[in-house]
Coordinates of N, CA and C in Angstrom, one line a residue:
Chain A
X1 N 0.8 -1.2 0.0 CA 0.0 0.0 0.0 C 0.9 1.2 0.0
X2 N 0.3 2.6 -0.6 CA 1.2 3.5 -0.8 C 1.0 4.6 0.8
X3 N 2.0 4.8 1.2 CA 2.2 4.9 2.7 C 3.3 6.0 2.9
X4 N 2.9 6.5 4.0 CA 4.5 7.1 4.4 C 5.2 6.6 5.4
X5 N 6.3 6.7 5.9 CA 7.1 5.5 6.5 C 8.1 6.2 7.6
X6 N 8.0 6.5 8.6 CA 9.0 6.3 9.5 C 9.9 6.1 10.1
X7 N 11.0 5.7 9.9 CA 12.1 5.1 10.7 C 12.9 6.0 11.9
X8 N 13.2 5.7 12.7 CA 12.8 4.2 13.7 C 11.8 4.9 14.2
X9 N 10.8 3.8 15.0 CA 9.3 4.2 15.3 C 9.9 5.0 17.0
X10 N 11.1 4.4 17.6 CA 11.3 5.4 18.9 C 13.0 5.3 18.8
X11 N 13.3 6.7 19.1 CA 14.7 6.6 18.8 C 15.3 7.5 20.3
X12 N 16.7 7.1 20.8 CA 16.7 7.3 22.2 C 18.5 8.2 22.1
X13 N 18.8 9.1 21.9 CA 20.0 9.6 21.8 C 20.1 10.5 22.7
X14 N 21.6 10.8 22.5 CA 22.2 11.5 24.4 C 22.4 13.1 23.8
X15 N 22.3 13.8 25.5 CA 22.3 15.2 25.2 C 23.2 15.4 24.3
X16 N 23.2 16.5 23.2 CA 23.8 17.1 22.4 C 24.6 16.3 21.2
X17 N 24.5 15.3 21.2 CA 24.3 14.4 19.8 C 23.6 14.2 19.1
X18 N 24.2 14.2 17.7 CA 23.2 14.4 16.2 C 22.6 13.3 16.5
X19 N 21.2 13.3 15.8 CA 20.4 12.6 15.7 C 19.5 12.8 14.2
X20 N 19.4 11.9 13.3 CA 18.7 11.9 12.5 C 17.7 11.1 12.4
X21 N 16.0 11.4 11.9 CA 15.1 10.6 11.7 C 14.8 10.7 10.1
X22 N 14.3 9.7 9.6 CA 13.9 9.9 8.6 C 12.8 9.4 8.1
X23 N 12.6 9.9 7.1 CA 11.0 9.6 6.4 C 10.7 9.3 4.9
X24 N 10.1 8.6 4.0 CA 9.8 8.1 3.1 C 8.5 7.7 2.6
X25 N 8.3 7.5 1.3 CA 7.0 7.7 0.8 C 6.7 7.1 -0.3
X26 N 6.0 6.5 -0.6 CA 5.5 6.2 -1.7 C 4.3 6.8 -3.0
X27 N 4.0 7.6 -2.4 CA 2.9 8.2 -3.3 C 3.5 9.1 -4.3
X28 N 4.6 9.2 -4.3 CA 5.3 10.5 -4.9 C 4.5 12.1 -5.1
X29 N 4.2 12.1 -3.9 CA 3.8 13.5 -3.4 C 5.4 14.1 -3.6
X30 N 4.8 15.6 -3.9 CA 5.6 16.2 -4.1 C 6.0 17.3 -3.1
X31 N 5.2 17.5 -2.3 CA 5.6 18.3 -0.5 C 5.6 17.0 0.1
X32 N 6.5 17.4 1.0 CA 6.9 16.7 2.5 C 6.8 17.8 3.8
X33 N 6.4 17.4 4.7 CA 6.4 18.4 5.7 C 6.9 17.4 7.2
X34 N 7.9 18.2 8.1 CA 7.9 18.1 9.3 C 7.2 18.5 10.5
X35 N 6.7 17.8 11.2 CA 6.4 18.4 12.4 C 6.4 18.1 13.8
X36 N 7.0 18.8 14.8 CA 7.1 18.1 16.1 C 6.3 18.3 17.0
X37 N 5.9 17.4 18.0 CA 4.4 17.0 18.4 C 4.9 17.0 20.0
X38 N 4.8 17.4 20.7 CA 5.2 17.1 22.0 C 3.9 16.6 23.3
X39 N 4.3 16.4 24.2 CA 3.3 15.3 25.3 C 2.3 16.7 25.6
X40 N 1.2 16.1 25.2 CA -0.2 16.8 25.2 C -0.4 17.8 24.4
X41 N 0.1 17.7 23.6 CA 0.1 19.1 22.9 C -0.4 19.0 21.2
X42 N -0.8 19.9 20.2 CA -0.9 19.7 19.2 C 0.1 19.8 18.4
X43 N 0.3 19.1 17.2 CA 1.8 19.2 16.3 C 1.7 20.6 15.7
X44 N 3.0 20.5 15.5 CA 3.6 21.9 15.2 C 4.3 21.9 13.9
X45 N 4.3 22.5 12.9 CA 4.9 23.1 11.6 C 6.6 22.9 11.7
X46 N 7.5 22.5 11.3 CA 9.0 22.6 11.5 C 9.2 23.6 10.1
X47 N 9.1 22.5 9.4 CA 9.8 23.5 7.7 C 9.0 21.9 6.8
X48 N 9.0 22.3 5.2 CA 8.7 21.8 4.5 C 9.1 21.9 3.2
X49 N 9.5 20.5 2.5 CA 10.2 20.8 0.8 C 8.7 20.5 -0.2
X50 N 8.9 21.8 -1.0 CA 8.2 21.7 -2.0 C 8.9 21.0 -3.2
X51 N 8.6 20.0 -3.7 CA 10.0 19.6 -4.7 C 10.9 20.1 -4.2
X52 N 12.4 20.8 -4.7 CA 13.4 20.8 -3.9 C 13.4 22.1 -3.4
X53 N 12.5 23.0 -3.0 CA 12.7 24.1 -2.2 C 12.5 24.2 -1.1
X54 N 13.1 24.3 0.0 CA 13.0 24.3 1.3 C 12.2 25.9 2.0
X55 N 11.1 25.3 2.5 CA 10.8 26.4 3.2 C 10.2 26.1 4.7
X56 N 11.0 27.0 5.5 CA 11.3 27.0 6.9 C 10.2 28.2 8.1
X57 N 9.7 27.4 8.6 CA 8.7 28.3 9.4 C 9.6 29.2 10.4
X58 N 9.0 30.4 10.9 CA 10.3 31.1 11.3 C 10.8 31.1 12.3
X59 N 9.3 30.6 13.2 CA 10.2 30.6 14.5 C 10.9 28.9 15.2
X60 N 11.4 28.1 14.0 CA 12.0 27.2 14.0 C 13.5 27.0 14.1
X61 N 13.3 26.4 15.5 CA 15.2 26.6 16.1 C 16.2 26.2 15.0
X62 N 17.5 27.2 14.9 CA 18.3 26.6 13.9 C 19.0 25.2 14.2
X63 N 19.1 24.7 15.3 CA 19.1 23.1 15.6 C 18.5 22.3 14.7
X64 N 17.7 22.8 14.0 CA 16.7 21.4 13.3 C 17.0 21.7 11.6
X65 N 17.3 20.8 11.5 CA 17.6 21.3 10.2 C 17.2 19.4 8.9
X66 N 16.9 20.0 7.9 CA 16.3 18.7 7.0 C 17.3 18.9 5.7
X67 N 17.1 17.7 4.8 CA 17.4 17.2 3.8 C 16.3 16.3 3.2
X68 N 16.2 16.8 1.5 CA 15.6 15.9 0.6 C 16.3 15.8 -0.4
X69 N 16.9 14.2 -0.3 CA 17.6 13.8 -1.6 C 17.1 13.2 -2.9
X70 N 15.7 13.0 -2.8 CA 15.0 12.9 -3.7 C 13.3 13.0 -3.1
X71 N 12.4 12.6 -4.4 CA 11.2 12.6 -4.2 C 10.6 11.8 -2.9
X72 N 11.6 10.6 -2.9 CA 10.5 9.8 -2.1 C 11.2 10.4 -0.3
X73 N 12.4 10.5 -0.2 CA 12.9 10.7 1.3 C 13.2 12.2 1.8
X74 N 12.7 12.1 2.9 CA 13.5 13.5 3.8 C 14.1 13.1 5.1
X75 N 15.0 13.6 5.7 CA 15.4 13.7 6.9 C 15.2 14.9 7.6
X76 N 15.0 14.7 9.0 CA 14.8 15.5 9.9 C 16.4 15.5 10.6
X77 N 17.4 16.3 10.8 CA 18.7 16.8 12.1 C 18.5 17.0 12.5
X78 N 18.5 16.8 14.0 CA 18.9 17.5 15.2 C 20.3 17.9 15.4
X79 N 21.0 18.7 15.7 CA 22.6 19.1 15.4 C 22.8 18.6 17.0
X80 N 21.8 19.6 17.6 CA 22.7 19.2 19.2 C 21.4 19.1 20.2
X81 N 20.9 18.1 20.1 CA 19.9 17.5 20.7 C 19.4 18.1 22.1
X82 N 18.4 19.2 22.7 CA 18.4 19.3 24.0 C 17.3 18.3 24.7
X83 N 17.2 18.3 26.3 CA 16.0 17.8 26.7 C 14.8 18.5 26.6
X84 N 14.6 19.6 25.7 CA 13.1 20.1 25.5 C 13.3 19.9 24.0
X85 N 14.0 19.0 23.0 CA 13.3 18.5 21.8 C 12.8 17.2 21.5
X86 N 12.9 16.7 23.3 CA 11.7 15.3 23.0 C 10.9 14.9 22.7
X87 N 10.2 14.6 21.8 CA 9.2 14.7 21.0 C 8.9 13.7 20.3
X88 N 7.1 14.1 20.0 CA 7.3 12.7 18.7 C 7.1 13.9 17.6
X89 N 7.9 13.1 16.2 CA 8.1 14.3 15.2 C 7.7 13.0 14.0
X90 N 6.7 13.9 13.6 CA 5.9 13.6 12.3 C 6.2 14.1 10.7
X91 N 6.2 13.4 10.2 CA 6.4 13.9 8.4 C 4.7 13.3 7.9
X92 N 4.8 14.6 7.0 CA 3.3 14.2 6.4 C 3.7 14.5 4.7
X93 N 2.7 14.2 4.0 CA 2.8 14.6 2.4 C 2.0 15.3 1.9
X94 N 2.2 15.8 1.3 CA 0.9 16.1 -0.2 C 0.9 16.5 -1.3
X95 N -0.2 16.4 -1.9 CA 0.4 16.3 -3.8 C 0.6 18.7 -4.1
X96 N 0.7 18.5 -3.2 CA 0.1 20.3 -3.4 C -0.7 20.9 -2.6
X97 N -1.0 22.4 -3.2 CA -1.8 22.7 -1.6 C -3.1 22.3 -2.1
X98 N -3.3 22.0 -3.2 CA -5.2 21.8 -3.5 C -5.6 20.1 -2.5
X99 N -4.3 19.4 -2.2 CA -4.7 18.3 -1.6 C -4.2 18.1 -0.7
X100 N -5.0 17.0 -0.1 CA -4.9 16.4 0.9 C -3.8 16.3 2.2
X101 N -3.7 15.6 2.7 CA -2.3 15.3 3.8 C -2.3 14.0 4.2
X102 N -0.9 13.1 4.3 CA -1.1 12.0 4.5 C 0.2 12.0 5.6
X103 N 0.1 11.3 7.0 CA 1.3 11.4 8.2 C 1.2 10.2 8.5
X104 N 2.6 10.1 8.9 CA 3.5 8.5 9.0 C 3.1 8.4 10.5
X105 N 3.6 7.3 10.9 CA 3.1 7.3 12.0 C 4.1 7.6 13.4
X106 N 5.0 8.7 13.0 CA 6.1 9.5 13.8 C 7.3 8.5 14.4
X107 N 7.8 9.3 14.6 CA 9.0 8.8 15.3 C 9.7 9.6 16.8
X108 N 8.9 8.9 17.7 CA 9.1 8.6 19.3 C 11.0 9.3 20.1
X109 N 11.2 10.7 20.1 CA 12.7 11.1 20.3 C 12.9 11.0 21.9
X110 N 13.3 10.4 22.6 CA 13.9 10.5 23.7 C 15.3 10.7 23.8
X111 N 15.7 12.4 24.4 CA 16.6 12.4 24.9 C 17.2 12.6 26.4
X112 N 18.3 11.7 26.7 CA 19.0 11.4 27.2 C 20.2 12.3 28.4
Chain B
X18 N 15.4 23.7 30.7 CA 14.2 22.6 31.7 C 13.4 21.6 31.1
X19 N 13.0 21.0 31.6 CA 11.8 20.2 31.6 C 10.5 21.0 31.0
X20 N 10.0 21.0 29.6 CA 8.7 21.7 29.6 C 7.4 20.6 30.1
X21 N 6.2 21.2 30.6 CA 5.3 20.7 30.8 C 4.3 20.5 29.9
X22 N 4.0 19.7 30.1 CA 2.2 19.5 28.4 C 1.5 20.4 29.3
X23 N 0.4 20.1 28.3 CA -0.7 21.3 28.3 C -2.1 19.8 28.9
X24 N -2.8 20.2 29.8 CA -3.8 19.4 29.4 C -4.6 19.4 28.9
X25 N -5.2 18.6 27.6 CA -6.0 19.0 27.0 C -7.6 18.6 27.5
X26 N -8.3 19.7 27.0 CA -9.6 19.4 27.8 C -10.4 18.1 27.1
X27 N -11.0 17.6 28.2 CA -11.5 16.3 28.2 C -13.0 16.4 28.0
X28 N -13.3 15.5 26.8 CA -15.2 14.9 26.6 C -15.1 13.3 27.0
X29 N -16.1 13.3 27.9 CA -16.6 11.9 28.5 C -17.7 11.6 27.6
X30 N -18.2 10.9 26.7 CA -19.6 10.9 27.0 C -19.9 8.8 26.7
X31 N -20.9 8.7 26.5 CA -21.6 7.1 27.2 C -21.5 6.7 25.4
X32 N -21.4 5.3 25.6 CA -21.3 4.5 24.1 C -22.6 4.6 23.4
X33 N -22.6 5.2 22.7 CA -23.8 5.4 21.6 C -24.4 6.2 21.4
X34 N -23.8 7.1 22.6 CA -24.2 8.4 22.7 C -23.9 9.6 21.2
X35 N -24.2 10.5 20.8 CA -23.5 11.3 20.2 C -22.6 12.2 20.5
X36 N -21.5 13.0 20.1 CA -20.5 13.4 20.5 C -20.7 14.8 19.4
X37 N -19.9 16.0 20.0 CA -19.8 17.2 19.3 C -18.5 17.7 19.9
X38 N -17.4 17.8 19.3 CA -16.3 18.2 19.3 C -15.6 19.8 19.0
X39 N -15.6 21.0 19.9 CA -15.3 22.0 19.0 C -14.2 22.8 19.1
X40 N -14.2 23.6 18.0 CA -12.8 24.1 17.5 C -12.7 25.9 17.2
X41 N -12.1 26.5 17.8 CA -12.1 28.0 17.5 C -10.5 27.7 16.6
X42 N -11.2 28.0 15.2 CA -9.5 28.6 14.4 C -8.9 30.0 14.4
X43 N -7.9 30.0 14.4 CA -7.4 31.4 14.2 C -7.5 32.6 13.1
X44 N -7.0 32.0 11.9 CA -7.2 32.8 10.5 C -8.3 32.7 9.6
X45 N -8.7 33.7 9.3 CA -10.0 34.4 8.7 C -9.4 34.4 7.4
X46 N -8.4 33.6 7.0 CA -7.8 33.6 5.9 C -7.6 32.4 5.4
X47 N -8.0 31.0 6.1 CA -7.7 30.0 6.0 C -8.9 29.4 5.1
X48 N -8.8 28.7 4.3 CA -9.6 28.1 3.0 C -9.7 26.7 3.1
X49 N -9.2 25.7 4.4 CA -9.6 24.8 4.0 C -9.3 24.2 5.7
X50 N -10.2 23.2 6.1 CA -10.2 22.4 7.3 C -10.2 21.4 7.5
X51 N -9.6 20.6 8.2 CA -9.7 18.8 8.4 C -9.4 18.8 10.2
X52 N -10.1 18.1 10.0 CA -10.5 17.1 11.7 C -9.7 15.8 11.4
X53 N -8.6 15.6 13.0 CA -8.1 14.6 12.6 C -8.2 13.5 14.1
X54 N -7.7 12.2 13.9 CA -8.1 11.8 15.0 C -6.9 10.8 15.7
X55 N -5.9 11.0 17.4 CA -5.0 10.7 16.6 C -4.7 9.8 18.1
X56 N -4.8 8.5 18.1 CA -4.8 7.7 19.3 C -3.3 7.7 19.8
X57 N -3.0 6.8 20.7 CA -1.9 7.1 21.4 C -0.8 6.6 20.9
X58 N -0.2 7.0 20.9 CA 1.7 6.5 20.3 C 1.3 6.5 18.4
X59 N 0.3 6.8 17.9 CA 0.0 7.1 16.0 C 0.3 8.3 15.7
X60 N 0.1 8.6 14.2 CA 0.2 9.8 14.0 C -1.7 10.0 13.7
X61 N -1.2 11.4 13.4 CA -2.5 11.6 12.9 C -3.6 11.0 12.3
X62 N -4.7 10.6 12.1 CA -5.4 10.2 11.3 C -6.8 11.1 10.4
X63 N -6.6 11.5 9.0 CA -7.5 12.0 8.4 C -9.1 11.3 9.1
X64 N -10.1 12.4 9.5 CA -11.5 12.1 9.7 C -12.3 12.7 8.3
X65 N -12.4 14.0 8.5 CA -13.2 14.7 7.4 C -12.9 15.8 7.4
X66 N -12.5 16.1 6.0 CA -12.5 17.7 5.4 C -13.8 18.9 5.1
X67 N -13.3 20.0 5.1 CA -14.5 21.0 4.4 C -13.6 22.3 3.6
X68 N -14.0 22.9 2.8 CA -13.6 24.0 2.5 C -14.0 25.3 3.2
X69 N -13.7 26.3 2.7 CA -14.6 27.3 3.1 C -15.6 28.1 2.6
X70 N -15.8 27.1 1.4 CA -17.4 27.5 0.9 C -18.4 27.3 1.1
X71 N -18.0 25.8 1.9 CA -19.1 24.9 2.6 C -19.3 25.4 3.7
X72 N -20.8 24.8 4.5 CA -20.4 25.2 6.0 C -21.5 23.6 6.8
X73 N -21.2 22.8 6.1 CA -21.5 21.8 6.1 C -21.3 20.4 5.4
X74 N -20.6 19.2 6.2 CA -20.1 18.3 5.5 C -20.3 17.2 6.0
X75 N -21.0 16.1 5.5 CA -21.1 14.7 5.9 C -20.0 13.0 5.6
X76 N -20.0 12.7 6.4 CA -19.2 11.7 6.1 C -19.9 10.0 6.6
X77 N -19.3 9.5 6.8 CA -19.6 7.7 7.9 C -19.5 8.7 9.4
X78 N -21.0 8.6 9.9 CA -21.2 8.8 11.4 C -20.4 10.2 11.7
X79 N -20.2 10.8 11.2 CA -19.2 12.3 11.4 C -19.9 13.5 10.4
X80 N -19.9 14.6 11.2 CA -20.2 15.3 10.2 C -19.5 16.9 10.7
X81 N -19.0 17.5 9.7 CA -18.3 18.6 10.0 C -18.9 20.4 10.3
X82 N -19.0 21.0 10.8 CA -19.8 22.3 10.7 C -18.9 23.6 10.6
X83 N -18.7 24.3 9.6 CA -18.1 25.6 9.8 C -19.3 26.7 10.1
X84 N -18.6 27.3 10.9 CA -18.8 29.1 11.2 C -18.2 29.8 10.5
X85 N -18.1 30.5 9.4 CA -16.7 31.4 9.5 C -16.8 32.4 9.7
X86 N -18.5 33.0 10.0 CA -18.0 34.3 10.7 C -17.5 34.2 12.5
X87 N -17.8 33.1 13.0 CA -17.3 33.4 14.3 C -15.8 32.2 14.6
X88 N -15.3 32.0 13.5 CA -14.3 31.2 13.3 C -14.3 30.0 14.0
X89 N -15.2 28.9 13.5 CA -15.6 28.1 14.8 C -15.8 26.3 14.0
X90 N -15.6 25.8 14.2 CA -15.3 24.4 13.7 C -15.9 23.5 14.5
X91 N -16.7 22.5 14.5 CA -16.8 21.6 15.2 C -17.2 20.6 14.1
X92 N -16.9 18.8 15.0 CA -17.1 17.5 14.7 C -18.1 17.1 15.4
X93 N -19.5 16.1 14.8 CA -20.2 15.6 15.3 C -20.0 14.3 15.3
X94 N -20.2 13.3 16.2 CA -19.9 11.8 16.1 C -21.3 11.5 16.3
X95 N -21.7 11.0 15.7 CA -22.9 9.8 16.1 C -22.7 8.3 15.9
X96 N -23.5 7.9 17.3 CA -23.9 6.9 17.6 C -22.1 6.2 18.5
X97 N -21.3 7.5 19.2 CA -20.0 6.5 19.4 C -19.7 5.4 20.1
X98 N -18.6 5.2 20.0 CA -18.1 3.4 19.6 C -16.7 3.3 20.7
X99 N -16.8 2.2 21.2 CA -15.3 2.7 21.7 C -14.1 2.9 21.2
X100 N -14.0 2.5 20.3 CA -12.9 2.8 19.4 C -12.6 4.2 18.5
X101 N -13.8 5.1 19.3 CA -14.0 6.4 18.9 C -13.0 7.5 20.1
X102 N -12.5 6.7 21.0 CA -11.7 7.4 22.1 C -10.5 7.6 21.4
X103 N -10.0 8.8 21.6 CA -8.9 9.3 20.9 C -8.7 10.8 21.3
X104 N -7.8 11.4 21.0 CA -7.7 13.0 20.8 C -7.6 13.3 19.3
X105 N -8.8 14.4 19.3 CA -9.0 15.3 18.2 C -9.1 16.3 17.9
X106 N -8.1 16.7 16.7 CA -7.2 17.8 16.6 C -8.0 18.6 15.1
X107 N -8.3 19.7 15.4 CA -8.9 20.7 14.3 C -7.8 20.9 13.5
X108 N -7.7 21.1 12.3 CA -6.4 21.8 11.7 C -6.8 22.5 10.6
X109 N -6.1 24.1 10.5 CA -6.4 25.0 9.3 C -5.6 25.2 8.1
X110 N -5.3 25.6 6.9 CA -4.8 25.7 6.4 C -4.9 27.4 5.8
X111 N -3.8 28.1 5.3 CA -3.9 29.5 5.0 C -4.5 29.3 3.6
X112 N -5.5 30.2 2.7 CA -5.3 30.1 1.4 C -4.1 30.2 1.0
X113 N -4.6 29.7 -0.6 CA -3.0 29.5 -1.0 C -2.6 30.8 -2.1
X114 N -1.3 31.0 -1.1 CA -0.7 32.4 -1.7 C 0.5 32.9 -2.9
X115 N 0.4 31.3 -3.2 CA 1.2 31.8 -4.9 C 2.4 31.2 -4.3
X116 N 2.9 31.3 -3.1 CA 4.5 30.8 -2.7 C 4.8 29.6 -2.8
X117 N 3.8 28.6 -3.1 CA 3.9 27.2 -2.9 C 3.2 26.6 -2.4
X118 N 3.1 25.2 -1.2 CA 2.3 24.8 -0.7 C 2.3 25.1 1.5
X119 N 1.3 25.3 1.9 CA 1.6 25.7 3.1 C 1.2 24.4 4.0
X120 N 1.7 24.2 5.2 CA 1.5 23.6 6.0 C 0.1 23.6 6.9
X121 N -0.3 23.0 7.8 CA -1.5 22.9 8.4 C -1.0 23.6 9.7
X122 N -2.0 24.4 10.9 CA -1.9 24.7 12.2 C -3.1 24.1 12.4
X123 N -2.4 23.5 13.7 CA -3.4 22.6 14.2 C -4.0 23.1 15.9
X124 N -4.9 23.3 16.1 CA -6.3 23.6 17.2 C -5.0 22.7 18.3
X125 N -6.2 23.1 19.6 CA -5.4 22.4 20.7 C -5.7 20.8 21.2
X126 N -7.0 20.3 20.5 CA -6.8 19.2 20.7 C -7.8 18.9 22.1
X127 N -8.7 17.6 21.5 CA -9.7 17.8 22.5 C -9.6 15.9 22.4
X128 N -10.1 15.8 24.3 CA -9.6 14.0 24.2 C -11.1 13.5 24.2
X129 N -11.3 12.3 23.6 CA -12.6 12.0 23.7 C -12.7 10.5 24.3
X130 N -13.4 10.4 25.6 CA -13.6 9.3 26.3 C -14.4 8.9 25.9
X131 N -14.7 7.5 25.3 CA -16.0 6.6 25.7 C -16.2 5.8 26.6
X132 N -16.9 6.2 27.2 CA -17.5 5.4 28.9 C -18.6 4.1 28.6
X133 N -18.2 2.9 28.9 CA -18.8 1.9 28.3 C -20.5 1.8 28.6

């Protein structure tokens, strides 16, 4: 089934080490978006690639930073990990802004 | 430090009961709405969309209501189920401004109990 994908579903790294999550997709949507979700709270906007343009919401710590090497994958950086970016952080897709949204099922950050 | 959650406010109601979920959005500029529904340790789950031409939308046992003059959103659940317990999250979108595609802001999120 065409899905968006996660890896790793919880990932557990120590203060101030990089950390990367990543995300993939099958639908060949052409936006990707980040966003980090924290305990009780609603998810939040990080930045998002339009095909290859990166656009970054602004009050988004320069600690976080992404990559897309192609259509199907993006990564989410953390450069230097603190204990208030624990979180679960979600990637969602869509074909454009006329459609839809489709979100992975996050990936669980515990730091350390 | 340590940040703290927020707690989100809580709907109880009885199995079979109907349910009404609601949502004050922010932007008077926003052109499109989705209710989502997002159980614990998942991501999101699409429920039902509306635009903002509508102010009324039906789906399976859910149906959507806009305001937009008093910026106001709400979900109706009929007949719920237990597997209708979850937290559900309003989310808006800006119209779209020529720069590309925008992301979603999402409401604060309301938990819904079903009490057997």
């Amino acid at each position: 089934d065409a899905m968006v994908i996660q890896n790793p579903r919880y990932q557990v790294t120590q203060f101030g080490k990089p950390v990367t999550l990543s995300c993939s997709q099958t639908l060949n949507h052409n936006v990707m978006y980040w966003y980090q979700q924290k305990s009780s709270q609603a998810p939040k906007l990080l930045f998002h690639y339009y095909d290859k343009d990166f656009n970054n919401e602004a009050d988004t710590p320069d600690n976080f930073q992404s990559r897309r090497p192609n259509t199907s994958f993006c990564f989410l950086d953390i450069r230097s990990p603190g204990l208030g970016d624990a979180a679960m952080y979600l990637c969602a897709t869509s074909r454009g802004h006329s459609a839809g949204y489709t979100f992975g099922s996050g990936t669980r950050l515990t730091v350390v | 430090g340590e940040s703290v959650g927020l707690h989100l406010p809580t709907l109880s109601v009885q199995e079979g009961d109907n349910s009404i979920i609601n949502c004050a959005y922010s932007n008077s500029a926003s052109d499109y709405f989705i209710w989502y529904k997002q159980e614990s340790g998942k991501g999101p789950q699409f429920i039902i969309d509306i635009r903002s031409n509508m102010d009324k939308r039906q789906g399976q046992r859910v149906t959507v209501l806009l305001n937009k003059t008093v910026k106001h959103l709400s979900l109706q659940i009929a007949a719920t189920q237990p597997g209708d317990s979850a937290v559900y999250f309003c989310a808006e979108r800006l119209s779209y401004s020529g720069g590309g595609a925008d992301g979603l802001t999402f409401g604060k999120g309301t938990h819904l109990i079903i009490q057997p």
